[in-house]
C-alpha cells in the first residue's frame, strides 16, 4: 500500500508540474484579482457542471444554447477562455489516467464497460 501512496503522490506532482496545470494556476491567480470576474466564472462553471451532471436532460441542446447566449460576453474574455481551456485539458488528462487504470486492472466489468463510457 505504501508503494501505491508513493506513486499516487508522484503522479499528483507530475500533473502539477505539467504545462497545462502551470498555465491554469497562472490564469487562476489573475482571475482571483477581479472578484466580480471570479464570481461570474464560478457561476458559469457551476451551471455547466450541473447541466453535465444531470441524466441527459430532455432539453440539453436548448440549455446549452441558452448558456452560450447568456455567457457569450464572459467567454469572449481571453483570460476566462484560457482558464476554461486549461481546466478542460487538465480534466481530460485525469480522465485518461483513470481510464487507463480501470482498463489495465481487471475489474470484471466487460459486460457493461460500454455503458460506463470507458
Coordinates of N, CA and C in Angstrom, one line a residue:
X1 N 0.8 -1.2 0.0 CA 0.0 0.0 0.0 C 0.9 1.3 0.0
X2 N 2.0 1.2 0.7 CA 2.9 2.4 0.7 C 3.4 2.7 -0.7
X3 N 3.6 1.7 -1.5 CA 4.0 1.9 -2.9 C 3.0 2.7 -3.7
X4 N 1.7 2.3 -3.5 CA 0.6 3.0 -4.2 C 0.5 4.4 -3.8
X5 N 0.6 4.7 -2.5 CA 0.6 6.0 -1.9 C 1.7 6.9 -2.5
X6 N 2.9 6.3 -2.5 CA 4.1 7.0 -3.1 C 3.9 7.4 -4.5
X7 N 3.5 6.4 -5.3 CA 3.3 6.7 -6.8 C 2.1 7.6 -7.0
X8 N 1.1 7.6 -6.2 CA 0.0 8.5 -6.3 C 0.5 9.9 -6.1
X9 N 1.3 10.1 -5.1 CA 1.9 11.4 -4.8 C 2.8 11.9 -6.0
X10 N 3.5 10.9 -6.6 CA 4.4 11.3 -7.7 C 3.5 11.7 -8.9
X11 N 2.4 11.0 -9.1 CA 1.5 11.3 -10.2 C 0.9 12.7 -10.0
X12 N 0.5 13.0 -8.8 CA 0.0 14.3 -8.5 C 1.0 15.4 -8.7
X13 N 2.2 15.2 -8.3 CA 3.3 16.1 -8.5 C 3.6 16.3 -10.0
X14 N 3.6 15.2 -10.8 CA 3.8 15.4 -12.2 C 2.6 16.2 -12.9
X15 N 1.4 16.0 -12.5 CA 0.3 16.7 -13.0 C 0.5 18.2 -12.7
X16 N 0.9 18.5 -11.4 CA 1.0 19.9 -11.0 C 2.2 20.6 -11.7
X17 N 3.2 19.8 -12.2 CA 4.3 20.3 -12.9 C 4.1 20.5 -14.4
X18 N 3.0 19.9 -14.9 CA 2.7 20.0 -16.3 C 2.4 21.4 -16.8
X19 N 2.7 21.7 -18.1 CA 2.5 23.0 -18.6 C 1.0 23.4 -18.5
X20 N 0.1 22.5 -18.7 CA -1.3 22.9 -18.7 C -1.7 23.3 -17.2
X21 N -1.2 22.6 -16.2 CA -1.5 23.0 -14.9 C -0.9 24.3 -14.5
X22 N 0.4 24.5 -14.9 CA 1.0 25.8 -14.6 C 0.3 26.9 -15.2
X23 N -0.2 26.8 -16.5 CA -1.0 27.8 -17.1 C -2.3 28.0 -16.4
X24 N -2.9 27.0 -16.0 CA -4.2 27.1 -15.2 C -3.9 27.9 -13.9
X25 N -2.9 27.6 -13.2 CA -2.6 28.3 -11.9 C -2.3 29.8 -12.2
X26 N -1.6 30.0 -13.2 CA -1.2 31.4 -13.6 C -2.5 32.2 -13.9
X27 N -3.4 31.7 -14.7 CA -4.6 32.4 -15.1 C -5.5 32.4 -13.9
X28 N -5.6 31.4 -13.1 CA -6.5 31.4 -11.9 C -6.1 32.5 -10.9
X29 N -4.8 32.8 -10.8 CA -4.3 33.8 -9.9 C -4.7 35.2 -10.5
X30 N -4.6 35.3 -11.8 CA -5.0 36.6 -12.4 C -6.5 36.9 -12.2
X31 N -7.3 35.8 -12.4 CA -8.8 36.0 -12.3 C -9.1 36.3 -10.8
X32 N -8.4 35.8 -9.9 CA -8.7 36.0 -8.5 C -8.5 37.5 -8.1
X33 N -7.8 38.2 -8.9 CA -7.6 39.6 -8.6 C -8.8 40.5 -8.9
X34 N -9.8 39.9 -9.6 CA -11.0 40.6 -10.0 C -12.2 39.8 -9.5
X35 N -12.7 40.1 -8.2 CA -13.7 39.3 -7.6 C -15.0 39.2 -8.4
X36 N -15.4 40.2 -9.2 CA -16.6 40.1 -10.0 C -16.4 39.1 -11.1
X37 N -15.2 39.2 -11.8 CA -14.9 38.2 -12.8 C -14.9 36.8 -12.3
X38 N -14.3 36.6 -11.1 CA -14.3 35.3 -10.5 C -15.7 34.8 -10.2
X39 N -16.5 35.7 -9.7 CA -17.9 35.3 -9.4 C -18.6 34.9 -10.6
X40 N -18.5 35.6 -11.7 CA -19.1 35.2 -13.0 C -18.6 33.9 -13.5
X41 N -17.3 33.7 -13.4 CA -16.7 32.5 -13.8 C -17.2 31.3 -13.0
X42 N -17.3 31.5 -11.7 CA -17.7 30.4 -10.8 C -19.2 30.1 -11.1
X43 N -20.0 31.1 -11.4 CA -21.4 30.9 -11.7 C -21.5 30.1 -13.0
X44 N -20.7 30.4 -14.0 CA -20.7 29.7 -15.3 C -20.3 28.2 -15.1
X45 N -19.2 28.0 -14.4 CA -18.7 26.7 -14.1 C -19.7 25.8 -13.4
X46 N -20.4 26.4 -12.4 CA -21.4 25.7 -11.6 C -22.5 25.3 -12.5
X47 N -23.1 26.2 -13.3 CA -24.2 25.9 -14.1 C -23.8 24.8 -15.2
X48 N -22.6 24.9 -15.7 CA -22.1 24.0 -16.7 C -22.0 22.6 -16.1
X49 N -21.4 22.6 -14.9 CA -21.2 21.3 -14.2 C -22.6 20.6 -13.9
X50 N -23.5 21.4 -13.3 CA -24.8 20.9 -13.0 C -25.6 20.4 -14.2
X51 N -25.4 21.1 -15.3 CA -26.0 20.6 -16.6 C -25.4 19.3 -17.1
X52 N -24.1 19.2 -17.0 CA -23.5 18.0 -17.4 C -23.7 16.8 -16.5
X53 N -23.9 17.1 -15.2 CA -24.1 16.0 -14.2 C -25.5 15.4 -14.3
X54 N -26.4 16.1 -14.8 CA -27.8 15.6 -14.9 C -27.8 14.4 -15.9
X55 N -28.8 13.6 -15.7 CA -29.0 12.4 -16.6 C -29.6 12.9 -17.9
X56 N -28.8 13.4 -18.8 CA -29.1 13.9 -20.1 C -30.5 14.5 -20.1
X57 N -30.6 15.8 -19.7 CA -31.9 16.4 -19.7 C -32.5 16.4 -21.1
X58 N -33.8 16.4 -21.1 CA -34.6 16.4 -22.4 C -34.2 17.6 -23.3
X59 N -34.0 18.7 -22.7 CA -33.7 19.9 -23.4 C -32.2 20.3 -23.4
X60 N -31.3 19.3 -23.4 CA -29.9 19.6 -23.3 C -29.4 20.6 -24.3
X61 N -29.8 20.4 -25.6 CA -29.3 21.3 -26.6 C -29.8 22.7 -26.4
X62 N -31.1 22.8 -26.0 CA -31.6 24.2 -25.7 C -30.9 24.8 -24.5
X63 N -30.6 24.0 -23.5 CA -30.0 24.6 -22.3 C -28.5 25.0 -22.7
X64 N -27.8 24.2 -23.5 CA -26.5 24.6 -24.0 C -26.6 25.9 -24.8
X65 N -27.5 26.0 -25.6 CA -27.7 27.3 -26.4 C -28.0 28.5 -25.5
X66 N -28.8 28.3 -24.6 CA -29.2 29.4 -23.6 C -27.9 29.8 -22.9
X67 N -27.2 28.8 -22.3 CA -25.9 29.2 -21.6 C -25.0 29.9 -22.5
X68 N -24.9 29.4 -23.8 CA -24.0 30.0 -24.7 C -24.3 31.5 -24.9
X69 N -25.6 31.8 -25.1 CA -26.0 33.2 -25.3 C -25.8 34.0 -24.0
X70 N -26.1 33.5 -22.8 CA -26.0 34.2 -21.6 C -24.6 34.5 -21.2
X71 N -23.7 33.6 -21.6 CA -22.3 33.8 -21.2 C -21.4 34.2 -22.3
X72 N -22.0 34.6 -23.5 CA -21.2 34.9 -24.6 C -20.1 36.0 -24.3
X73 N -20.5 37.0 -23.6 CA -19.5 38.1 -23.3 C -18.4 37.6 -22.4
X74 N -18.8 36.8 -21.4 CA -17.8 36.2 -20.5 C -16.8 35.4 -21.3
X75 N -17.3 34.5 -22.2 CA -16.4 33.6 -22.9 C -15.5 34.4 -23.9
X76 N -15.9 35.6 -24.2 CA -15.0 36.4 -25.1 C -13.8 37.0 -24.4
X77 N -13.8 36.9 -23.1 CA -12.7 37.4 -22.3 C -11.6 36.4 -22.4
X78 N -10.4 36.8 -22.9 CA -9.3 35.9 -23.2 C -8.8 35.2 -22.0
X79 N -8.8 35.9 -20.8 CA -8.4 35.3 -19.6 C -9.3 34.1 -19.2
X80 N -10.6 34.4 -19.3 CA -11.6 33.3 -19.0 C -11.5 32.1 -20.0
X81 N -11.3 32.4 -21.2 CA -11.2 31.4 -22.2 C -10.0 30.5 -22.0
X82 N -8.9 31.2 -21.7 CA -7.6 30.4 -21.4 C -7.8 29.6 -20.1
X83 N -8.5 30.1 -19.1 CA -8.7 29.4 -17.9 C -9.5 28.1 -18.2
X84 N -10.6 28.3 -18.9 CA -11.5 27.2 -19.2 C -10.9 26.1 -20.1
X85 N -10.0 26.6 -21.0 CA -9.3 25.6 -21.9 C -8.3 24.8 -21.0
X86 N -7.6 25.5 -20.1 CA -6.6 24.9 -19.3 C -7.3 23.9 -18.3
X87 N -8.4 24.3 -17.8 CA -9.1 23.4 -16.9 C -9.6 22.2 -17.6
X88 N -10.1 22.3 -18.8 CA -10.6 21.2 -19.6 C -9.4 20.3 -19.9
X89 N -8.3 20.8 -20.3 CA -7.1 20.0 -20.6 C -6.7 19.2 -19.4
X90 N -6.7 19.8 -18.2 CA -6.3 19.0 -17.0 C -7.4 17.9 -16.7
X91 N -8.6 18.2 -16.8 CA -9.7 17.2 -16.6 C -9.5 16.1 -17.6
X92 N -9.2 16.4 -18.8 CA -9.1 15.3 -19.8 C -7.9 14.4 -19.5
X93 N -6.8 15.0 -19.0 CA -5.6 14.2 -18.6 C -6.0 13.3 -17.5
X94 N -6.7 13.8 -16.5 CA -7.1 13.0 -15.4 C -8.1 11.9 -15.8
X95 N -9.0 12.2 -16.7 CA -9.9 11.1 -17.3 C -9.1 10.1 -18.0
X96 N -8.1 10.4 -18.8 CA -7.3 9.4 -19.5 C -6.5 8.5 -18.5
X97 N -6.0 9.1 -17.4 CA -5.3 8.4 -16.4 C -6.3 7.4 -15.8
X98 N -7.4 7.8 -15.4 CA -8.4 6.9 -14.8 C -8.8 5.8 -15.7
X99 N -9.1 6.2 -17.0 CA -9.5 5.2 -18.0 C -8.4 4.1 -18.1
X100 N -7.1 4.6 -18.2 CA -6.0 3.6 -18.3 C -5.9 2.7 -17.1
X101 N -6.1 3.2 -15.9 CA -6.1 2.4 -14.7 C -7.2 1.4 -14.7
X102 N -8.4 1.8 -15.0 CA -9.6 0.9 -15.0 C -9.4 -0.1 -16.0
X103 N -9.0 0.2 -17.2 CA -8.8 -0.8 -18.3 C -7.7 -1.7 -18.0
X104 N -6.7 -1.3 -17.3 CA -5.5 -2.1 -17.0 C -5.7 -3.1 -15.8
X105 N -6.5 -2.7 -14.9 CA -6.8 -3.5 -13.8 C -8.1 -4.3 -14.1
X106 N -8.0 -5.6 -14.0 CA -9.2 -6.4 -14.3 C -10.2 -6.3 -13.2
X107 N -11.2 -5.5 -13.5 CA -12.3 -5.3 -12.5 C -13.6 -6.1 -12.9
X108 N -13.4 -7.0 -13.9 CA -14.6 -7.8 -14.3 C -15.8 -6.9 -14.6
X109 N -15.5 -6.0 -15.5 CA -16.6 -5.1 -16.0 C -16.9 -5.2 -17.5
X110 N -16.4 -6.3 -18.1 CA -16.6 -6.4 -19.5 C -18.0 -6.4 -20.0
X111 N -18.9 -6.9 -19.2 CA -20.3 -6.9 -19.6 C -21.0 -5.6 -19.7
X112 N -20.4 -4.6 -19.0 CA -21.1 -3.2 -19.1 C -20.1 -2.1 -19.3
X113 N -18.9 -2.4 -19.7 CA -17.9 -1.3 -19.9 C -18.3 -0.3 -20.9
X114 N -19.0 -0.7 -21.9 CA -19.5 0.3 -22.9 C -20.5 1.3 -22.3
X115 N -21.3 0.8 -21.3 CA -22.3 1.7 -20.7 C -21.7 2.7 -19.8
X116 N -20.5 2.6 -19.4 CA -19.9 3.5 -18.4 C -18.9 4.4 -19.0
X117 N -18.9 4.5 -20.3 CA -18.0 5.4 -21.1 C -16.5 5.3 -20.8
X118 N -16.0 4.1 -20.8 CA -14.6 3.9 -20.7 C -13.9 3.7 -22.0

